[in-house]
Tab-separated table of C-alpha atoms and ligand atoms in Angstrom:
chain	number	residue	atom	x	y	z
A	1	MET	CA	-229.142	-94.924	-75.487
A	2	LYS	CA	-231.594	-96.613	-73.289
A	3	GLU	CA	-233.934	-98.637	-74.203
A	4	ASP	CA	-237.808	-98.070	-75.266
A	5	TYR	CA	-240.640	-98.706	-72.975
A	6	TYR	CA	-242.565	-100.641	-75.715
A	7	ASP	CA	-240.109	-102.689	-76.609
A	8	ILE	CA	-239.186	-103.877	-73.064
A	9	LEU	CA	-243.103	-104.893	-72.958
A	10	GLU	CA	-242.528	-106.534	-75.908
A	11	ILE	CA	-246.107	-105.150	-77.370
A	12	SER	CA	-246.886	-102.764	-80.011
A	13	LYS	CA	-247.559	-98.680	-79.776
A	14	SER	CA	-251.217	-99.396	-79.794
A	15	ALA	CA	-251.423	-101.885	-77.044
A	16	THR	CA	-254.433	-101.699	-74.666
A	17	ALA	CA	-254.299	-101.077	-71.432
A	18	ALA	CA	-255.311	-104.249	-70.843
A	19	GLU	CA	-252.600	-105.337	-73.559
A	20	ILE	CA	-249.454	-103.715	-71.600
A	21	LYS	CA	-250.827	-105.164	-67.567
A	22	LYS	CA	-250.640	-108.363	-69.496
A	23	ALA	CA	-247.486	-108.261	-71.183
A	24	TYR	CA	-245.577	-106.831	-67.655
A	25	ARG	CA	-247.495	-108.885	-65.285
A	26	LYS	CA	-245.926	-112.382	-67.742
A	27	LYS	CA	-242.185	-110.272	-67.274
A	28	ALA	CA	-242.489	-109.603	-64.122
A	29	LEU	CA	-242.846	-113.798	-63.187
A	30	GLN	CA	-240.870	-114.248	-65.690
A	31	TYR	CA	-238.041	-112.181	-64.380
A	32	HIS	CA	-238.978	-112.260	-60.190
A	33	PRO	CA	-236.386	-112.092	-58.023
A	34	ASP	CA	-237.625	-115.663	-56.471
A	35	LYS	CA	-236.869	-118.007	-59.830
A	36	ASN	CA	-233.600	-115.657	-60.298
A	37	PRO	CA	-231.811	-116.086	-57.783
A	38	GLY	CA	-228.378	-113.738	-57.816
A	39	ASP	CA	-228.898	-113.623	-61.438
A	40	HIS	CA	-228.255	-109.669	-61.852
A	41	GLU	CA	-229.165	-109.487	-65.308
A	42	ALA	CA	-232.699	-110.927	-64.657
A	43	GLU	CA	-233.044	-108.103	-61.569
A	44	ALA	CA	-232.403	-105.750	-64.157
A	45	MET	CA	-234.766	-106.942	-66.926
A	46	PHE	CA	-237.366	-106.696	-63.844
A	47	LYS	CA	-236.657	-103.498	-62.802
A	48	LYS	CA	-236.377	-102.677	-66.070
A	49	SER	CA	-240.249	-103.929	-66.737
A	50	ALA	CA	-242.224	-102.140	-63.688
A	51	GLU	CA	-239.987	-98.873	-64.696
A	52	ALA	CA	-242.203	-98.923	-68.640
A	53	TYR	CA	-245.277	-100.684	-67.124
A	54	GLU	CA	-245.039	-98.085	-64.410
A	55	VAL	CA	-244.886	-95.040	-67.356
A	56	LEU	CA	-246.846	-97.125	-70.181
A	57	SER	CA	-250.162	-98.047	-67.361
A	58	ASP	CA	-250.658	-94.398	-67.167
A	59	PRO	CA	-252.200	-92.591	-69.635
A	60	ASN	CA	-250.827	-89.078	-68.970
A	61	LYS	CA	-247.874	-90.328	-67.944
A	62	ARG	CA	-248.069	-92.636	-70.926
A	63	SER	CA	-249.019	-89.180	-73.295
A	64	ARG	CA	-246.244	-87.836	-72.695
A	65	TYR	CA	-243.344	-90.478	-73.003
A	66	ASP	CA	-245.393	-90.443	-76.977
A	67	GLN	CA	-244.340	-87.575	-77.487
A	68	TYR	CA	-241.142	-86.178	-76.080
A	69	GLY	CA	-239.446	-89.655	-75.035
A	70	HIS	CA	-237.400	-91.027	-72.677
A	71	ARG	CA	-236.602	-87.124	-72.184
A	72	ALA	CA	-240.369	-86.445	-70.412
A	73	PHE	CA	-239.392	-88.070	-68.200
A	74	GLU	CA	-234.915	-86.864	-67.551
A	75	ASN	CA	-235.308	-84.096	-64.890
A	76	GLY	CA	-239.144	-84.938	-63.664
A	77	GLY	CA	-238.241	-88.010	-62.240
A	78	GLY	CA	-235.326	-90.954	-61.604
A	79	PHE	CA	-234.077	-88.921	-59.278
A	80	GLY	CA	-231.086	-91.068	-57.058
A	81	GLY	CA	-229.980	-91.884	-60.124
A	82	GLY	CA	-232.282	-95.257	-60.553
A	83	GLY	CA	-235.050	-95.555	-61.776
A	84	MET	CA	-238.064	-97.517	-58.590
A	85	ASN	CA	-236.144	-99.552	-56.650
A	86	MET	CA	-237.845	-103.036	-55.377
A	87	GLU	CA	-240.706	-101.466	-53.043
A	88	ASP	CA	-241.949	-99.361	-55.854
A	89	ILE	CA	-242.446	-102.088	-57.507
A	90	PHE	CA	-243.320	-105.025	-55.341
A	91	SER	CA	-246.688	-102.045	-54.742
A	92	GLN	CA	-247.903	-102.391	-58.213
A	93	PHE	CA	-248.097	-106.148	-57.484
A	94	GLY	CA	-251.369	-105.935	-55.965
A	95	ASP	CA	-253.219	-104.011	-58.456
A	96	ILE	CA	-251.016	-106.211	-61.225
A	97	PHE	CA	-251.804	-109.425	-60.587
A	98	GLY	CA	-254.770	-108.736	-57.724
A	99	GLY	CA	-255.749	-110.671	-54.002
A	100	ALA	CA	-254.219	-113.786	-54.417
A	101	PHE	CA	-251.279	-112.878	-55.805
A	102	GLY	CA	-250.332	-109.807	-53.445
A	103	GLY	CA	-248.981	-110.716	-51.087
A	104	GLY	CA	-247.174	-114.070	-51.851
A	105	PHE	CA	-245.861	-111.546	-54.154
A	106	GLY	CA	-245.332	-108.740	-51.774
A	107	GLY	CA	-242.766	-110.831	-49.761
A	108	GLY	CA	-241.178	-112.533	-51.504
A	109	PHE	CA	-238.655	-110.133	-52.251
A	110	GLY	CA	-235.357	-111.795	-49.997
A	111	GLY	CA	-236.507	-115.007	-49.882
A	112	GLY	CA	-239.488	-117.241	-48.092
A	113	GLY	CA	-242.581	-115.421	-45.850
A	114	ARG	CA	-240.203	-112.083	-44.749
A	115	ARG	CA	-241.430	-109.156	-45.252
A	116	THR	CA	-238.328	-106.525	-48.018
A	117	VAL	CA	-237.332	-103.935	-44.682
A	118	LYS	CA	-236.901	-100.898	-45.816
A	119	GLY	CA	-235.250	-98.310	-43.001
A	120	SER	CA	-237.439	-94.173	-42.844
A	121	ASN	CA	-236.851	-92.247	-44.835
A	122	LEU	CA	-234.998	-88.825	-43.860
A	123	ARG	CA	-236.043	-85.219	-44.669
A	124	ILE	CA	-234.300	-81.870	-45.276
A	125	ARG	CA	-235.006	-78.751	-46.313
A	126	VAL	CA	-232.511	-76.785	-48.993
A	127	GLN	CA	-232.217	-73.403	-50.081
A	128	LEU	CA	-231.206	-72.446	-53.396
A	129	THR	CA	-231.293	-68.762	-55.524
A	130	LEU	CA	-232.909	-68.207	-58.503
A	131	GLU	CA	-229.490	-68.774	-59.727
A	132	GLU	CA	-229.701	-71.842	-58.958
A	133	ILE	CA	-232.578	-72.863	-59.842
A	134	ALA	CA	-232.112	-71.616	-63.383
A	135	ASN	CA	-228.823	-72.921	-63.139
A	136	GLY	CA	-229.041	-76.540	-61.229
A	137	VAL	CA	-226.420	-77.660	-59.046
A	138	GLU	CA	-225.093	-79.896	-56.656
A	139	LYS	CA	-225.317	-78.933	-53.188
A	140	LYS	CA	-223.616	-80.888	-51.351
A	141	ILE	CA	-225.620	-81.114	-48.009
A	142	LYS	CA	-224.611	-83.169	-44.056
A	143	VAL	CA	-227.038	-85.870	-43.057
A	144	LYS	CA	-227.683	-87.098	-40.203
A	145	ARG	CA	-227.927	-90.895	-40.999
A	146	LYS	CA	-228.104	-94.104	-39.252
A	147	LYS	CA	-226.129	-96.583	-40.841
A	148	LEU	CA	-225.317	-100.428	-39.741
A	149	ALA	CA	-222.361	-100.618	-37.076
A	150	LYS	CA	-219.869	-102.754	-38.173
A	151	GLY	CA	-219.514	-105.774	-36.151
A	152	THR	CA	-223.086	-106.029	-35.423
A	153	THR	CA	-224.739	-109.373	-36.293
A	154	TYR	CA	-227.750	-111.211	-36.399
A	155	LYS	CA	-229.251	-114.623	-35.878
A	156	THR	CA	-232.351	-116.712	-37.367
A	157	CYS	CA	-235.528	-115.543	-35.713
A	158	SER	CA	-237.257	-117.626	-33.363
A	159	THR	CA	-240.244	-116.535	-32.741
A	160	CYS	CA	-240.847	-116.970	-36.366
A	161	ASN	CA	-238.666	-119.248	-37.710
A	162	GLY	CA	-236.997	-116.981	-39.234
A	163	GLN	CA	-241.157	-116.230	-41.275
A	164	GLY	CA	-240.892	-111.986	-40.117
A	165	GLN	CA	-244.759	-113.271	-39.715
A	166	VAL	CA	-247.232	-116.155	-36.827
A	167	THR	CA	-249.614	-117.602	-38.158
A	168	ARG	CA	-252.804	-118.868	-35.983
A	169	ILE	CA	-255.085	-120.704	-36.160
A	170	GLN	CA	-258.667	-119.855	-34.075
A	171	ASN	CA	-261.778	-121.938	-34.569
A	172	THR	CA	-264.376	-120.005	-34.856
A	173	ILE	CA	-268.924	-119.763	-35.284
A	174	LEU	CA	-267.868	-119.722	-39.493
A	175	GLY	CA	-265.159	-122.353	-38.636
A	176	ARG	CA	-261.340	-122.351	-38.591
A	177	MET	CA	-259.514	-118.713	-39.205
A	178	GLN	CA	-255.774	-118.333	-40.327
A	179	THR	CA	-254.563	-115.636	-39.892
A	180	SER	CA	-251.632	-114.516	-39.830
A	181	ALA	CA	-249.260	-111.081	-38.509
A	182	THR	CA	-246.464	-109.228	-38.666
A	183	CYS	CA	-243.811	-110.695	-36.313
A	184	SER	CA	-243.826	-108.794	-33.049
A	185	THR	CA	-240.270	-109.986	-31.917
A	186	CYS	CA	-238.440	-109.491	-34.914
A	187	GLY	CA	-240.820	-106.621	-36.799
A	188	GLY	CA	-240.444	-108.863	-40.452
A	189	LEU	CA	-237.135	-109.074	-40.165
A	190	GLY	CA	-237.332	-112.840	-39.483
A	191	GLN	CA	-233.823	-111.530	-37.960
A	192	ILE	CA	-233.469	-110.087	-34.250
A	193	VAL	CA	-229.299	-108.853	-33.281
A	194	ASP	CA	-227.064	-111.602	-31.866
A	195	SER	CA	-224.003	-109.316	-31.274
A	196	LYS	CA	-223.068	-105.483	-31.312
A	197	PRO	CA	-220.760	-102.643	-30.786
A	198	ALA	CA	-221.523	-101.710	-27.479
A	199	ASN	CA	-222.085	-97.875	-28.571
A	200	ALA	CA	-224.151	-99.637	-31.476
A	201	ASP	CA	-228.170	-99.063	-30.548
A	202	ALA	CA	-230.681	-101.419	-30.129
A	203	GLU	CA	-230.684	-102.271	-33.744
A	204	GLY	CA	-227.564	-102.400	-33.962
A	205	MET	CA	-226.831	-98.663	-35.316
A	206	LEU	CA	-224.750	-95.574	-35.349
A	207	VAL	CA	-226.026	-92.227	-36.054
A	208	THR	CA	-223.034	-91.214	-38.502
A	209	GLU	CA	-223.005	-88.188	-40.320
A	210	GLU	CA	-222.526	-88.130	-43.982
A	211	THR	CA	-221.929	-85.500	-46.380
A	212	VAL	CA	-224.786	-86.592	-48.912
A	213	SER	CA	-223.871	-84.898	-52.881
A	214	ILE	CA	-227.400	-84.084	-54.789
A	215	LYS	CA	-227.579	-82.922	-57.952
A	216	ILE	CA	-230.453	-80.325	-58.463
A	217	PRO	CA	-231.995	-80.143	-61.944
A	218	ALA	CA	-232.726	-76.537	-63.558
A	219	GLY	CA	-236.488	-75.416	-62.296
A	220	VAL	CA	-237.143	-77.107	-59.788
A	221	VAL	CA	-240.130	-75.219	-58.249
A	222	ASP	CA	-240.364	-73.437	-54.139
A	223	GLY	CA	-242.252	-77.248	-51.954
A	224	MET	CA	-240.760	-79.795	-54.751
A	225	GLN	CA	-239.743	-83.145	-53.657
A	226	LEU	CA	-237.143	-84.624	-54.351
A	227	LYS	CA	-236.125	-88.332	-54.082
A	228	VAL	CA	-232.431	-89.466	-53.624
A	229	SER	CA	-233.040	-93.133	-53.257
A	230	GLY	CA	-231.110	-95.328	-50.130
A	231	LYS	CA	-229.738	-92.180	-48.551
A	232	GLY	CA	-232.915	-92.779	-45.612
A	233	ASN	CA	-231.679	-94.758	-42.252
A	234	ASP	CA	-229.998	-98.374	-42.737
A	235	ALA	CA	-232.615	-100.511	-42.528
A	236	PRO	CA	-231.013	-104.064	-39.974
A	237	GLY	CA	-229.877	-107.347	-40.951
A	238	ASN	CA	-229.991	-107.629	-44.652
A	239	GLY	CA	-232.573	-104.633	-45.658
A	240	ILE	CA	-232.966	-101.322	-47.541
A	241	ALA	CA	-231.673	-97.754	-46.393
A	242	GLY	CA	-234.559	-95.747	-46.152
A	243	ASP	CA	-234.800	-92.860	-48.733
A	244	LEU	CA	-233.023	-88.919	-48.643
A	245	LEU	CA	-236.445	-86.935	-49.446
A	246	VAL	CA	-234.672	-83.419	-50.502
A	247	ALA	CA	-237.797	-80.044	-50.070
A	248	ILE	CA	-237.252	-77.465	-51.784
A	249	GLU	CA	-237.214	-73.460	-50.989
A	250	GLU	CA	-236.787	-70.754	-53.397
A	251	LYS	CA	-235.156	-67.596	-51.898
A	252	PRO	CA	-236.332	-64.042	-52.274
A	253	HIS	CA	-234.591	-62.658	-55.488
A	254	PRO	CA	-234.213	-58.839	-54.482
A	255	THR	CA	-235.069	-57.685	-58.356
A	256	LEU	CA	-236.420	-60.781	-59.365
A	257	GLN	CA	-240.187	-62.114	-58.786
A	258	ARG	CA	-240.659	-65.912	-60.981
A	259	GLU	CA	-243.978	-66.203	-62.268
A	260	GLY	CA	-243.945	-69.971	-63.217
A	261	ASP	CA	-240.240	-70.231	-65.579
A	262	ASN	CA	-241.156	-66.667	-66.768
A	263	LEU	CA	-239.599	-63.745	-64.535
A	264	HIS	CA	-240.365	-60.020	-63.865
A	265	TYR	CA	-238.245	-57.555	-63.613
A	266	ASP	CA	-239.509	-53.645	-62.261
A	267	LEU	CA	-237.518	-50.685	-64.513
A	268	TYR	CA	-237.648	-47.452	-63.243
A	269	ILE	CA	-236.591	-45.023	-65.959
A	270	SER	CA	-236.211	-41.313	-65.378
A	271	PHE	CA	-238.399	-38.400	-67.369
A	272	SER	CA	-235.905	-37.487	-68.940
A	273	GLU	CA	-234.545	-41.377	-70.255
A	274	ALA	CA	-237.611	-42.324	-71.274
A	275	ALA	CA	-237.712	-39.472	-73.727
A	276	LEU	CA	-234.727	-38.963	-74.886
A	277	GLY	CA	-233.997	-42.691	-75.030
A	278	THR	CA	-231.527	-44.881	-73.222
A	279	SER	CA	-229.702	-48.176	-72.161
A	280	ARG	CA	-229.347	-49.692	-69.289
A	281	GLU	CA	-227.156	-52.508	-67.956
A	282	ILE	CA	-229.822	-55.661	-65.261
A	283	GLU	CA	-229.163	-58.628	-63.212
A	284	THR	CA	-230.328	-61.572	-64.967
A	285	VAL	CA	-230.523	-65.568	-63.800
A	286	THR	CA	-227.143	-65.673	-66.221
A	287	GLY	CA	-225.887	-62.504	-66.123
A	288	LYS	CA	-225.524	-59.153	-66.803
A	289	VAL	CA	-227.687	-57.682	-69.721
A	290	ARG	CA	-227.075	-54.215	-70.905
A	291	ILE	CA	-231.057	-53.413	-73.001
A	292	LYS	CA	-231.897	-50.757	-75.200
A	293	ILE	CA	-234.841	-48.507	-74.017
A	294	ASP	CA	-235.717	-46.001	-77.478
A	295	ASN	CA	-236.485	-42.539	-76.621
A	296	GLY	CA	-240.200	-42.010	-76.792
A	297	ALA	CA	-240.623	-45.375	-74.200
A	298	GLN	CA	-243.610	-44.892	-72.693
A	299	SER	CA	-244.115	-46.514	-69.145
A	300	GLY	CA	-245.736	-49.981	-68.737
A	301	LYS	CA	-244.079	-50.360	-72.129
A	302	ILE	CA	-242.992	-54.189	-71.502
A	303	LEU	CA	-240.053	-56.163	-73.054
A	304	ARG	CA	-239.572	-59.480	-73.387
A	305	LEU	CA	-236.077	-61.001	-72.753
A	306	ARG	CA	-236.544	-64.611	-73.856
A	307	ASN	CA	-235.385	-67.767	-72.204
A	308	LYS	CA	-233.314	-65.622	-70.274
A	309	GLY	CA	-236.530	-66.400	-67.462
A	310	ILE	CA	-236.084	-70.434	-66.056
A	311	PRO	CA	-235.760	-73.285	-68.033
A	312	SER	CA	-239.009	-75.870	-67.840
A	313	ILE	CA	-238.436	-78.161	-64.455
A	314	ASN	CA	-240.321	-81.144	-67.493
A	315	GLY	CA	-238.450	-79.650	-70.970
A	316	TYR	CA	-239.967	-77.592	-72.305
A	317	GLY	CA	-238.033	-74.636	-73.183
A	318	THR	CA	-237.208	-71.770	-70.805
A	319	GLY	CA	-239.756	-68.468	-69.588
A	320	ASP	CA	-238.721	-65.206	-70.840
A	321	LEU	CA	-237.558	-62.175	-68.353
A	322	LEU	CA	-240.350	-59.762	-68.574
A	323	VAL	CA	-239.435	-56.332	-68.132
A	324	HIS	CA	-241.828	-53.715	-67.056
A	325	VAL	CA	-241.305	-49.809	-68.431
A	326	ASN	CA	-242.019	-47.596	-65.402
A	327	VAL	CA	-241.244	-43.216	-66.043
A	328	TRP	CA	-240.400	-41.835	-63.062
A	329	THR	CA	-242.029	-38.613	-63.361
A	330	PRO	CA	-240.640	-36.408	-60.608
A	331	LYS	CA	-242.392	-35.710	-56.998
A	332	SER	CA	-240.627	-32.224	-56.553
A	333	LEU	CA	-239.747	-29.634	-59.285
A	334	SER	CA	-237.096	-26.508	-58.352
A	335	LYS	CA	-239.095	-23.371	-59.773
A	336	GLU	CA	-236.735	-23.277	-62.958
A	337	GLN	CA	-238.107	-26.600	-63.514
A	338	ARG	CA	-241.800	-26.268	-62.611
A	339	GLU	CA	-241.577	-22.601	-65.562
A	340	PHE	CA	-240.043	-25.188	-68.049
A	341	PHE	CA	-243.372	-27.967	-67.909
A	342	GLU	CA	-245.657	-25.171	-67.404
A	343	LYS	CA	-244.056	-23.190	-70.253
A	344	MET	CA	-244.432	-26.687	-72.283
A	345	SER	CA	-248.188	-28.097	-71.026
A	346	ASN	CA	-249.435	-27.151	-74.055
A	347	ASP	CA	-246.664	-27.936	-76.073
A	348	GLU	CA	-247.420	-30.101	-79.732
A	349	HIS	CA	-244.707	-32.533	-77.997
A	350	PHE	CA	-246.522	-33.035	-74.568
A	351	GLN	CA	-249.904	-33.740	-75.864
A	352	PRO	CA	-250.885	-37.789	-75.446
A	353	LYS	CA	-250.939	-39.207	-78.901
A	354	PRO	CA	-251.080	-43.400	-77.776
A	355	GLU	CA	-250.773	-44.599	-81.270
A	356	LYS	CA	-251.030	-48.453	-82.580
A	357	GLU	CA	-248.144	-50.126	-81.274
A	358	ASP	CA	-248.285	-48.224	-77.549
A	359	LYS	CA	-251.337	-51.394	-76.621
A	360	SER	CA	-253.338	-50.567	-74.427
A	361	PHE	CA	-253.124	-52.905	-70.802
A	362	PHE	CA	-255.371	-54.791	-72.071
A	363	GLU	CA	-253.063	-56.246	-75.023
A	364	LYS	CA	-250.830	-55.801	-73.775
A	365	VAL	CA	-251.583	-58.532	-71.420
A	366	LYS	CA	-253.100	-60.866	-74.400
A	367	ASP	CA	-249.465	-60.460	-76.524
A	368	MET	CA	-247.786	-61.627	-73.423
A	369	PHE	CA	-249.687	-64.811	-73.553
A	370	SER	CA	-250.305	-65.700	-76.698
B	1	LIG	ZN1	-239.230	-113.078	-35.450
């Protein structure tokens, strides 16, 4: 059971934005990794508080959380299984601690004045069928990522003495100015490669192919991007690996059209089927379904198959499958058929008599959105 965000920050459900910020600031200071080196419990609390703050400080997310609890983010957020990483947390700090703290804390994790170096992100595209989107799927994908080669060792950078930053003092007309910049020798890492295997690159990395398993939740949308934390390129030294960013591509379905979480299907029935009634097997994203069409079916009728659409990515139920009935009028007739229809043209049963249930097009549209 996931802990309540309000309990984590020890605030009431009606806490104001300022109270939330204050509570988080207190927790962040208490559990900061620099104050609790090697203390995994403190680190876990540090991350939990950051996650709680991330949600409660955003009015939109907060209202969704208040309404649905942790369920609100089960599918949409938290990909890669693990809330926020340290970099995300530190990037919040400018906002929380203001300028005075922002820099110091941002660089704090990992010790000294070094900044945590993060490996670069990798991007891939994954093509999914509508069935895979409707049911969720686990994809195993081969990814070429830079990994730290075995046998690579590092030594302290002598340019910055391991600080990752170089400070310069300049005399200007405004007085003495102190400026600091990222060390160009080590790129801010504070360490440089000491020895590495012959086949590794200058940073001690090797490109390796790895099969990454990606759990794709049901209801994703074309263009959406999922993040698998730590499956990007490794960072040199004691940095953290980048992320694998997965762009979702939806393959067109041969018979179903998606519109949000609803699906549409065009059903064509013959003139005689419309008059006599029929039943048809149609394909849905969860298998075949037999539907019954009553005699006297009109073209334009919409049959709604509830929950046969796409589950909402945010967990708000499942869409419907809307079957649009189209009556196929014969385009050519034999002599006999022509005579039959001519005979029928004045027949009472062949005269249009729209009833209440044969709603107008606009009424039907209204119905669909209500
Ligand atoms: Zn350096």
